[in-house]
Coordinates of C-alpha atoms and ligand atoms in Angstrom, one line a residue:
M1 CA 30.8 -157.6 -0.7
G2 CA 34.2 -156.4 0.7
R3 CA 36.9 -159.1 0.8
V4 CA 40.6 -159.2 1.6
A5 CA 42.8 -159.0 -1.6
I6 CA 46.5 -159.2 -2.2
V7 CA 47.9 -157.6 -5.4
T8 CA 51.5 -158.6 -6.0
G9 CA 53.5 -155.8 -7.5
G10 CA 50.6 -153.6 -6.4
S11 CA 52.5 -150.5 -5.7
R12 CA 53.4 -149.4 -9.2
G13 CA 52.2 -149.5 -12.8
I14 CA 49.2 -151.7 -13.7
G15 CA 49.3 -153.3 -10.2
A16 CA 48.8 -149.9 -8.6
S17 CA 45.7 -149.3 -10.7
I18 CA 44.4 -152.7 -9.7
S19 CA 45.0 -152.1 -6.0
R20 CA 43.1 -148.8 -6.3
A21 CA 40.2 -150.3 -8.2
L22 CA 39.8 -153.1 -5.8
K23 CA 39.8 -150.7 -2.9
E24 CA 37.2 -148.6 -4.7
A25 CA 35.1 -151.8 -5.2
G26 CA 35.1 -152.1 -1.4
H27 CA 37.8 -154.6 -0.8
E28 CA 40.6 -154.5 1.8
V29 CA 43.8 -154.4 -0.2
A30 CA 47.4 -155.4 0.5
A31 CA 49.8 -154.3 -2.2
T32 CA 53.1 -156.2 -2.3
Y33 CA 56.3 -155.0 -3.9
G34 CA 59.9 -156.3 -4.4
G35 CA 62.4 -153.5 -3.5
N36 CA 61.3 -150.0 -4.5
D37 CA 60.6 -148.6 -1.0
E38 CA 60.2 -145.1 -2.2
A39 CA 57.5 -145.9 -4.7
A40 CA 55.7 -148.1 -2.1
K41 CA 55.7 -145.3 0.5
A42 CA 54.4 -142.7 -2.0
F43 CA 51.7 -145.2 -3.0
T44 CA 50.6 -145.8 0.6
D45 CA 50.7 -142.1 1.4
E46 CA 48.5 -141.3 -1.6
T47 CA 46.0 -144.2 -1.3
G48 CA 46.1 -145.4 2.3
I49 CA 46.7 -148.9 0.9
R50 CA 49.2 -150.9 3.0
T51 CA 52.3 -152.3 1.3
F52 CA 54.2 -155.5 2.1
K53 CA 57.8 -156.1 0.8
F54 CA 58.9 -159.6 -0.2
D55 CA 60.2 -161.5 -3.2
V56 CA 57.5 -163.5 -5.0
G57 CA 60.3 -165.7 -6.4
N58 CA 61.0 -167.0 -2.9
Y59 CA 58.6 -169.6 -1.5
E60 CA 59.4 -169.0 2.2
A61 CA 59.2 -165.2 1.8
C62 CA 55.8 -165.6 0.2
K63 CA 54.7 -167.9 3.0
S64 CA 55.6 -165.4 5.7
G65 CA 54.4 -162.4 3.6
V66 CA 51.0 -164.0 3.2
G67 CA 51.0 -164.7 7.0
E68 CA 51.8 -161.1 7.7
V69 CA 49.0 -159.9 5.4
E70 CA 46.5 -162.3 7.0
G71 CA 47.6 -161.2 10.5
A72 CA 46.9 -157.6 9.6
L73 CA 43.8 -157.8 7.3
G74 CA 42.4 -161.3 7.6
P75 CA 42.2 -164.4 5.4
V76 CA 43.0 -163.7 1.7
E77 CA 40.0 -164.3 -0.6
I78 CA 41.3 -162.5 -3.7
L79 CA 44.8 -163.0 -5.1
V80 CA 46.0 -161.0 -8.1
N81 CA 49.4 -162.3 -9.4
N82 CA 50.6 -159.2 -11.1
A83 CA 54.3 -158.8 -10.2
G84 CA 56.4 -159.2 -13.3
I85 CA 59.8 -158.3 -14.8
T86 CA 61.5 -158.4 -18.2
R87 CA 65.1 -159.3 -19.0
D88 CA 65.0 -159.1 -22.8
A89 CA 67.7 -160.4 -25.0
P90 CA 67.8 -162.4 -28.3
F91 CA 68.0 -166.1 -27.4
H92 CA 71.6 -166.5 -28.5
K93 CA 72.7 -163.8 -26.1
M94 CA 70.2 -164.7 -23.3
T95 CA 72.1 -165.7 -20.1
P96 CA 70.9 -168.5 -17.7
Q97 CA 70.5 -165.7 -15.1
Q98 CA 68.1 -163.7 -17.4
W99 CA 66.1 -166.9 -18.0
S100 CA 65.9 -167.8 -14.3
E101 CA 65.1 -164.3 -13.0
V102 CA 62.1 -164.0 -15.3
L103 CA 60.9 -167.5 -14.8
D104 CA 61.3 -167.2 -11.0
T105 CA 59.3 -164.0 -10.8
N106 CA 56.8 -164.3 -13.5
L107 CA 55.9 -168.0 -13.2
T108 CA 57.3 -169.6 -10.1
G109 CA 56.1 -166.4 -8.3
V110 CA 52.6 -167.3 -9.3
F111 CA 53.0 -170.8 -7.9
N112 CA 54.5 -169.5 -4.6
M113 CA 51.8 -167.0 -3.9
T114 CA 48.9 -169.1 -5.0
H115 CA 50.1 -172.2 -3.1
N116 CA 50.2 -170.2 0.1
V117 CA 46.6 -169.0 -0.1
W118 CA 45.1 -172.1 -1.7
D119 CA 44.4 -174.2 1.4
G120 CA 42.6 -171.3 3.1
M121 CA 40.4 -170.7 0.0
R122 CA 39.6 -174.4 -0.2
E123 CA 38.6 -174.6 3.5
R124 CA 36.4 -171.5 3.2
G125 CA 34.9 -172.5 -0.1
F126 CA 35.6 -169.2 -1.9
G127 CA 38.5 -167.7 -3.8
R128 CA 39.4 -165.6 -6.7
V129 CA 42.8 -166.0 -8.3
I130 CA 43.6 -163.6 -11.2
N131 CA 46.9 -163.9 -13.0
I132 CA 48.4 -161.2 -15.2
S133 CA 50.0 -162.7 -18.3
S134 CA 50.7 -160.8 -21.5
I135 CA 49.9 -160.6 -25.2
N136 CA 53.5 -161.8 -25.7
G137 CA 52.7 -165.0 -23.8
Q138 CA 50.0 -165.6 -26.4
K139 CA 51.9 -164.7 -29.6
G140 CA 55.6 -164.7 -28.7
Q141 CA 57.9 -161.8 -29.1
F142 CA 61.4 -161.4 -30.5
G143 CA 64.0 -161.0 -27.6
Q144 CA 61.5 -162.4 -25.0
V145 CA 61.9 -166.2 -25.0
N146 CA 62.1 -166.1 -21.2
Y147 CA 59.2 -163.7 -20.8
A148 CA 57.0 -165.4 -23.4
A149 CA 57.7 -168.8 -21.9
A150 CA 56.8 -167.6 -18.4
K151 CA 53.7 -165.8 -19.5
A152 CA 52.5 -168.7 -21.6
G153 CA 53.1 -170.8 -18.5
D154 CA 50.8 -168.6 -16.5
I155 CA 48.0 -169.4 -19.0
G156 CA 48.5 -173.2 -18.6
F157 CA 48.8 -172.8 -14.8
T158 CA 45.4 -171.0 -14.8
K159 CA 43.6 -173.5 -17.0
A160 CA 44.8 -176.5 -14.9
L161 CA 44.3 -174.9 -11.5
S162 CA 40.8 -173.7 -12.5
L163 CA 39.7 -177.4 -12.7
E164 CA 41.0 -178.1 -9.2
G165 CA 39.3 -175.0 -7.7
A166 CA 35.9 -175.3 -9.5
R167 CA 34.1 -177.5 -6.9
K168 CA 35.5 -175.4 -4.0
G169 CA 34.1 -172.0 -5.1
I170 CA 37.5 -170.9 -6.3
T171 CA 37.8 -169.3 -9.8
V172 CA 41.2 -169.0 -11.5
N173 CA 41.4 -166.7 -14.5
V174 CA 44.1 -164.9 -16.5
V175 CA 44.2 -161.4 -18.1
C176 CA 46.5 -160.8 -21.1
P177 CA 47.2 -157.1 -21.5
G178 CA 48.5 -155.7 -24.7
Y179 CA 50.7 -152.6 -24.7
I180 CA 49.7 -150.4 -21.7
A181 CA 50.7 -146.8 -21.1
T182 CA 52.8 -147.5 -18.0
D183 CA 56.1 -145.6 -17.2
M184 CA 58.0 -148.4 -18.9
V185 CA 56.1 -148.1 -22.2
K186 CA 55.9 -144.3 -22.0
A187 CA 59.7 -144.2 -21.6
V188 CA 60.4 -145.7 -25.0
P189 CA 61.5 -143.3 -27.8
E190 CA 58.5 -141.6 -29.5
K191 CA 59.3 -143.2 -32.8
V192 CA 59.2 -146.7 -31.3
R193 CA 56.0 -145.9 -29.5
E194 CA 54.4 -144.7 -32.8
Q195 CA 55.4 -148.0 -34.3
I196 CA 53.8 -149.9 -31.5
V197 CA 50.6 -147.9 -31.7
A198 CA 50.4 -148.4 -35.5
Q199 CA 50.0 -152.1 -34.7
I200 CA 47.0 -151.6 -32.4
P201 CA 43.7 -151.5 -34.3
V202 CA 42.0 -149.2 -31.7
G203 CA 44.9 -146.7 -32.4
R204 CA 46.2 -146.1 -28.9
L205 CA 47.9 -147.7 -26.0
G206 CA 45.7 -149.3 -23.2
E207 CA 45.3 -147.6 -19.9
P208 CA 46.2 -149.3 -16.6
D209 CA 42.7 -148.6 -15.4
E210 CA 41.3 -150.7 -18.3
I211 CA 43.2 -153.7 -17.0
A212 CA 42.2 -152.9 -13.5
R213 CA 38.5 -153.0 -14.5
C214 CA 39.0 -156.5 -16.0
V215 CA 40.5 -157.7 -12.7
T216 CA 37.8 -156.1 -10.6
F217 CA 35.1 -157.9 -12.5
L218 CA 36.9 -161.2 -12.3
A219 CA 37.4 -160.7 -8.5
S220 CA 33.7 -160.0 -7.9
D221 CA 31.2 -162.4 -6.6
D222 CA 29.3 -161.9 -9.9
S223 CA 31.9 -163.7 -11.9
G224 CA 31.5 -167.1 -10.3
F225 CA 30.7 -169.0 -13.5
I226 CA 33.8 -167.7 -15.3
T227 CA 36.9 -169.9 -14.6
G228 CA 39.9 -171.0 -16.5
A229 CA 39.3 -168.1 -18.9
T230 CA 41.8 -166.0 -20.7
L231 CA 40.6 -162.4 -20.9
T232 CA 42.5 -160.6 -23.7
A233 CA 42.7 -156.8 -23.4
N234 CA 44.9 -155.6 -26.2
G235 CA 43.0 -153.2 -28.5
G236 CA 42.6 -155.9 -31.1
Q237 CA 46.4 -156.3 -31.6
Y238 CA 46.3 -160.1 -31.4
L239 CA 43.1 -162.1 -31.6
A240 CA 43.7 -165.3 -29.6
Ligands
NDP1 P1 56.0 -152.3 -13.3 O1 57.5 -152.6 -13.6 O2 55.5 -151.0 -13.4 O3 55.8 -152.8 -11.8 C1 56.1 -154.1 -11.4 C2 55.7 -154.4 -10.0 O4 56.1 -155.7 -9.7 C3 56.4 -153.5 -9.0 O5 55.5 -153.2 -7.9 C4 57.6 -154.3 -8.5 O6 58.0 -154.0 -7.2 C5 56.9 -155.7 -8.5 N1 57.9 -156.8 -8.6 C6 58.8 -157.1 -9.5 N2 59.5 -158.1 -9.2 C7 59.1 -158.6 -8.0 C8 59.5 -159.6 -7.1 N3 60.5 -160.5 -7.5 N4 58.8 -159.7 -6.0 C9 57.8 -158.9 -5.6 N5 57.4 -157.9 -6.4 C10 58.1 -157.7 -7.6 O7 55.2 -153.4 -14.2 P2 53.9 -153.2 -15.1 O8 52.8 -152.5 -14.4 O9 54.3 -152.7 -16.4 O10 53.4 -154.7 -15.3 C11 52.6 -155.4 -14.4 C12 52.3 -156.8 -15.0 O11 51.6 -156.7 -16.2 C13 53.5 -157.6 -15.2 O12 53.3 -159.0 -14.9 C14 53.8 -157.5 -16.7 O13 54.5 -158.5 -17.2 C15 52.4 -157.4 -17.2 N6 52.2 -156.7 -18.5 C16 52.6 -155.4 -18.7 C17 52.3 -154.8 -19.9 C18 52.7 -153.3 -20.1 O14 52.5 -152.8 -21.2 N7 53.2 -152.6 -19.1 C19 51.8 -155.5 -21.0 C20 51.5 -156.9 -20.7 C21 51.7 -157.5 -19.5 P3 59.1 -152.8 -7.0 O15 58.2 -151.5 -7.2 O16 59.6 -153.0 -5.7 O17 60.1 -152.9 -8.2

């Protein structure tokens, strides 16, 4: 059944694969982004998927952004909270700004978006919320106190909210990708990449489409008995 879906950060990287996969599954997709107009335009030109620009870290911007999407496509039934950033530094050098930027986008952004679709999902008795966390929110990572705290927060958010949505037909789940072959990871020096791959039992990086398939399943009507779950997709690198 085709439904209306929002994918935050849906114009690039893993989010772009998720947007495409949801469209292929028959859903009407809105991909949001933060500032890269060029990438968003190229994505829309290539896929026909509409893009909407607003900062997930800003509650009022999310409220009007969701309103704009709903005006264009209809009530949102699937929300994928994928937008995320890194501002890495060892803790003793981490600035309050690096802390706040990552928490605002990666954790508060999840609150801001979900809060603005939640009432509608409750009223209609159906919803799918899928949050994209990270292996580093499960296991921690040197230089990523801000990122790991936010991504671990996304897991706690998911578990608590799933209990509130359960009787209303709303499932809330979280996907924890390991290292995925996005531009960011492909840009690291080959030697570093080899070191990363050496830690992955399946012997390769993940593909964005592999995360997209996890999300498409969790977004489907078939997944109604799965809620509050953490779906780990990391090639065996960390067994949570
Ligand atoms: P990218 O950097 O490729 O894309 C990030 C997307 O998020 C872009 O569309 C970007 O918009 C958008 N975005 C960033 N900040 C904001 C903001 N404040 N408001 C609105 N949109 C914003 O990321 P990846 O594809 O690598 O990662 C996607 C998700 O997966 C993230 O949550 C990340 O933490 C997680 N993840 C990634 C892994 C990896 O190996 N790549 C591993 C584990 C988890 P714009 O284009 O305008 O900049």
